[in-house]
PDB file of C-alpha atoms and ligand atoms in Angstrom:
ATOM      1  CA  MET C   1    -114.622  29.842 114.694  1.00  0.00           C
ATOM      2  CA  LYS C   2    -115.125  26.770 112.932  1.00  0.00           C
ATOM      3  CA  GLU C   3    -113.270  28.298 109.715  1.00  0.00           C
ATOM      4  CA  MET C   4    -110.377  29.755 111.952  1.00  0.00           C
ATOM      5  CA  GLN C   5    -109.984  26.296 113.614  1.00  0.00           C
ATOM      6  CA  THR C   6    -109.533  24.514 110.277  1.00  0.00           C
ATOM      7  CA  PHE C   7    -107.631  27.345 108.821  1.00  0.00           C
ATOM      8  CA  LEU C   8    -105.034  26.816 111.978  1.00  0.00           C
ATOM      9  CA  LYS C   9    -105.194  23.352 111.882  1.00  0.00           C
ATOM     10  CA  LYS C  10    -103.676  23.283 107.907  1.00  0.00           C
ATOM     11  CA  TYR C  11    -101.598  26.239 108.949  1.00  0.00           C
ATOM     12  CA  HIS C  12     -99.675  24.837 111.530  1.00  0.00           C
ATOM     13  CA  GLU C  13     -99.283  21.313 109.588  1.00  0.00           C
ATOM     14  CA  GLU C  14     -97.603  23.666 106.986  1.00  0.00           C
ATOM     15  CA  MET C  15     -95.626  25.901 109.339  1.00  0.00           C
ATOM     16  CA  ASN C  16     -94.521  22.353 111.194  1.00  0.00           C
ATOM     17  CA  TRP C  17     -96.134  24.101 114.618  1.00  0.00           C
ATOM     18  CA  GLU C  18     -98.472  21.019 115.600  1.00  0.00           C
ATOM     19  CA  ILE C  19     -98.483  19.721 119.387  1.00  0.00           C
ATOM     20  CA  SER C  20     -96.295  16.729 118.859  1.00  0.00           C
ATOM     21  CA  ASN C  21     -98.121  13.537 119.187  1.00  0.00           C
ATOM     22  CA  GLU C  22     -95.122  11.299 119.607  1.00  0.00           C
ATOM     23  CA  SER C  23     -95.518  10.076 122.689  1.00  0.00           C
ATOM     24  CA  TYR C  24     -96.419  11.197 126.250  1.00  0.00           C
ATOM     25  CA  GLU C  25     -93.442  12.750 126.767  1.00  0.00           C
ATOM     26  CA  LYS C  26     -92.942  14.678 123.829  1.00  0.00           C
ATOM     27  CA  THR C  27     -96.873  15.339 123.784  1.00  0.00           C
ATOM     28  CA  ARG C  28     -96.335  16.566 127.684  1.00  0.00           C
ATOM     29  CA  ALA C  29     -93.452  19.174 126.710  1.00  0.00           C
ATOM     30  CA  SER C  30     -94.900  20.331 123.405  1.00  0.00           C
ATOM     31  CA  LEU C  31     -97.895  21.234 125.459  1.00  0.00           C
ATOM     32  CA  LEU C  32     -96.051  23.136 127.846  1.00  0.00           C
ATOM     33  CA  ASN C  33     -94.052  24.864 125.629  1.00  0.00           C
ATOM     34  CA  ASN C  34     -97.203  25.779 123.618  1.00  0.00           C
ATOM     35  CA  TYR C  35     -98.721  27.160 127.211  1.00  0.00           C
ATOM     36  CA  MET C  36     -95.455  28.910 127.898  1.00  0.00           C
ATOM     37  CA  LEU C  37     -95.976  30.747 124.639  1.00  0.00           C
ATOM     38  CA  LEU C  38     -99.465  31.418 125.097  1.00  0.00           C
ATOM     39  CA  THR C  39     -98.680  33.210 128.243  1.00  0.00           C
ATOM     40  CA  THR C  40     -96.087  34.969 126.857  1.00  0.00           C
ATOM     41  CA  GLU C  41     -98.751  36.654 124.080  1.00  0.00           C
ATOM     42  CA  VAL C  42    -100.813  37.172 126.986  1.00  0.00           C
ATOM     43  CA  ALA C  43     -98.286  39.450 128.944  1.00  0.00           C
ATOM     44  CA  GLU C  44     -97.605  41.301 125.183  1.00  0.00           C
ATOM     45  CA  VAL C  45    -101.148  42.193 125.404  1.00  0.00           C
ATOM     46  CA  ALA C  46    -100.395  44.066 129.021  1.00  0.00           C
ATOM     47  CA  GLU C  47     -97.464  45.476 127.545  1.00  0.00           C
ATOM     48  CA  GLU C  48     -99.720  46.991 124.876  1.00  0.00           C
ATOM     49  CA  LEU C  49    -102.231  48.267 127.445  1.00  0.00           C
ATOM     50  CA  ARG C  50     -99.007  49.682 129.697  1.00  0.00           C
ATOM     51  CA  LYS C  51     -97.819  51.786 126.276  1.00  0.00           C
ATOM     52  CA  ALA C  52    -101.541  53.085 126.128  1.00  0.00           C
ATOM     53  CA  PHE C  53    -101.427  54.441 129.640  1.00  0.00           C
ATOM     54  CA  ASN C  54     -98.467  55.832 129.393  1.00  0.00           C
ATOM     55  CA  PHE C  55     -99.253  57.997 126.168  1.00  0.00           C
ATOM     56  CA  THR C  56    -102.550  58.638 127.870  1.00  0.00           C
ATOM     57  CA  HIS C  57    -100.706  59.991 131.034  1.00  0.00           C
ATOM     58  CA  SER C  58     -98.174  61.850 129.154  1.00  0.00           C
ATOM     59  CA  HIS C  59    -100.758  63.908 126.824  1.00  0.00           C
ATOM     60  CA  ILE C  60    -102.902  64.906 129.853  1.00  0.00           C
ATOM     61  CA  LEU C  61     -99.528  66.102 131.669  1.00  0.00           C
ATOM     62  CA  ASN C  62     -99.321  68.143 128.601  1.00  0.00           C
ATOM     63  CA  GLY C  63    -102.935  69.480 129.090  1.00  0.00           C
ATOM     64  CA  MET C  64    -105.035  67.182 126.911  1.00  0.00           C
ATOM     65  CA  LYS C  65    -108.411  66.139 128.669  1.00  0.00           C
ATOM     66  CA  ASP C  66    -108.163  62.782 129.956  1.00  0.00           C
ATOM     67  CA  SER C  67    -111.094  61.072 127.537  1.00  0.00           C
ATOM     68  CA  GLU C  68    -109.234  62.810 124.574  1.00  0.00           C
ATOM     69  CA  ALA C  69    -106.044  61.426 125.468  1.00  0.00           C
ATOM     70  CA  PHE C  70    -107.267  58.261 126.128  1.00  0.00           C
ATOM     71  CA  ASP C  71    -109.330  58.036 122.819  1.00  0.00           C
ATOM     72  CA  LEU C  72    -105.865  58.921 120.991  1.00  0.00           C
ATOM     73  CA  ALA C  73    -104.299  56.296 122.996  1.00  0.00           C
ATOM     74  CA  LYS C  74    -106.986  53.455 121.772  1.00  0.00           C
ATOM     75  CA  GLU C  75    -106.802  54.427 118.301  1.00  0.00           C
ATOM     76  CA  ASN C  76    -102.671  54.208 118.354  1.00  0.00           C
ATOM     77  CA  ALA C  77    -102.760  51.141 120.249  1.00  0.00           C
ATOM     78  CA  LYS C  78    -105.520  49.125 118.182  1.00  0.00           C
ATOM     79  CA  GLU C  79    -103.209  47.493 115.475  1.00  0.00           C
ATOM     80  CA  ASP C  80    -100.687  46.389 117.934  1.00  0.00           C
ATOM     81  CA  LEU C  81    -103.321  45.168 120.216  1.00  0.00           C
ATOM     82  CA  GLY C  82    -105.110  43.447 117.314  1.00  0.00           C
ATOM     83  CA  LYS C  83    -101.619  41.371 116.811  1.00  0.00           C
ATOM     84  CA  GLU C  84    -101.214  40.361 120.281  1.00  0.00           C
ATOM     85  CA  PHE C  85    -105.245  39.204 120.565  1.00  0.00           C
ATOM     86  CA  ALA C  86    -104.469  37.042 117.487  1.00  0.00           C
ATOM     87  CA  ASP C  87    -101.233  35.731 118.603  1.00  0.00           C
ATOM     88  CA  CYS C  88    -103.346  34.874 122.008  1.00  0.00           C
ATOM     89  CA  LEU C  89    -106.605  33.248 120.051  1.00  0.00           C
ATOM     90  CA  ALA C  90    -104.094  31.361 117.822  1.00  0.00           C
ATOM     91  CA  TYR C  91    -102.535  29.544 120.836  1.00  0.00           C
ATOM     92  CA  MET C  92    -106.000  28.996 121.937  1.00  0.00           C
ATOM     93  CA  ILE C  93    -107.330  27.552 118.855  1.00  0.00           C
ATOM     94  CA  LYS C  94    -104.341  25.270 118.888  1.00  0.00           C
ATOM     95  CA  PHE C  95    -105.146  23.926 121.932  1.00  0.00           C
ATOM     96  CA  ALA C  96    -108.640  23.180 121.287  1.00  0.00           C
ATOM     97  CA  ASN C  97    -107.956  21.709 117.923  1.00  0.00           C
ATOM     98  CA  TYR C  98    -105.159  19.216 119.857  1.00  0.00           C
ATOM     99  CA  PHE C  99    -107.642  18.260 122.267  1.00  0.00           C
ATOM    100  CA  GLU C 100    -110.275  18.184 119.324  1.00  0.00           C
ATOM    101  CA  ILE C 101    -112.620  20.711 120.806  1.00  0.00           C
ATOM    102  CA  ASP C 102    -115.287  22.634 119.109  1.00  0.00           C
ATOM    103  CA  LEU C 103    -114.401  25.850 120.442  1.00  0.00           C
ATOM    104  CA  GLU C 104    -117.405  27.856 119.467  1.00  0.00           C
ATOM    105  CA  GLU C 105    -119.545  25.139 120.840  1.00  0.00           C
ATOM    106  CA  SER C 106    -117.782  25.615 124.151  1.00  0.00           C
ATOM    107  CA  PHE C 107    -117.440  29.331 123.855  1.00  0.00           C
ATOM    108  CA  TYR C 108    -121.441  29.669 124.186  1.00  0.00           C
ATOM    109  CA  LYS C 109    -121.912  26.995 126.523  1.00  0.00           C
ATOM    110  CA  LYS C 110    -119.829  28.749 128.657  1.00  0.00           C
ATOM    111  CA  MET C 111    -121.023  31.918 128.335  1.00  0.00           C
ATOM    112  CA  ASP C 112    -124.598  30.526 129.170  1.00  0.00           C
ATOM    113  CA  GLU C 113    -123.310  29.186 131.980  1.00  0.00           C
ATOM    114  CA  VAL C 114    -121.877  31.962 133.411  1.00  0.00           C
ATOM    115  CA  LYS C 115    -125.174  33.775 132.716  1.00  0.00           C
ATOM    116  CA  ASN C 116    -126.888  31.646 134.687  1.00  0.00           C
ATOM    117  CA  ARG C 117    -124.452  31.502 137.401  1.00  0.00           C
ATOM    118  CA  LYS C 118    -126.207  31.764 140.802  1.00  0.00           C
ATOM    119  CA  ASN C 119    -123.000  33.427 142.383  1.00  0.00           C
ATOM    120  CA  ARG C 120    -122.573  35.958 139.621  1.00  0.00           C
ATOM    121  CA  ASP C 121    -120.806  39.114 140.632  1.00  0.00           C
ATOM    122  CA  VAL C 122    -123.233  42.290 141.001  1.00  0.00           C
ATOM    123  CA  SER C 123    -122.333  45.472 139.411  1.00  0.00           C
ATOM    124  CA  LEU C 124    -123.210  48.424 140.714  1.00  0.00           C
ATOM    125  CA  SER C 125    -123.332  50.760 137.429  1.00  0.00           C
ATOM    126  CA  ARG C 126    -126.567  51.125 135.898  1.00  0.00           C
ATOM    127  CA  LYS C 127    -126.662  51.389 132.228  1.00  0.00           C
TER     128      LYS C 127
HETATM  129 MG1  LIG W   1     -97.177  38.815 120.186  1.00  0.00          MG
END
């Protein structure tokens, strides 16, 4: 993750896509604009899932077993979903870099916190 953060810091500098640090007003506008772009990318993940479900349903209607249709849809969606996850990750890393957050450290700390949460959701499924 550290490598990705370093890569994107340079990448955003080269592209002149850094979050502005000129003044509070410009920084605020830049953060809000980037937040808007992140949410757009999250919506694009939803769009790819919608396409995969529509693909699955049309194949089920044509007589394919649902599990086979969904496997095919997942394979078809893989490349585009990967691109959208990458877009989301790039914006999240941009925010982390702006706030000088070590994302890997935050990630593991948060996952540990969730694992040890007292009011954790209980799953009924047994694996
Ligand atoms: Mg995108």
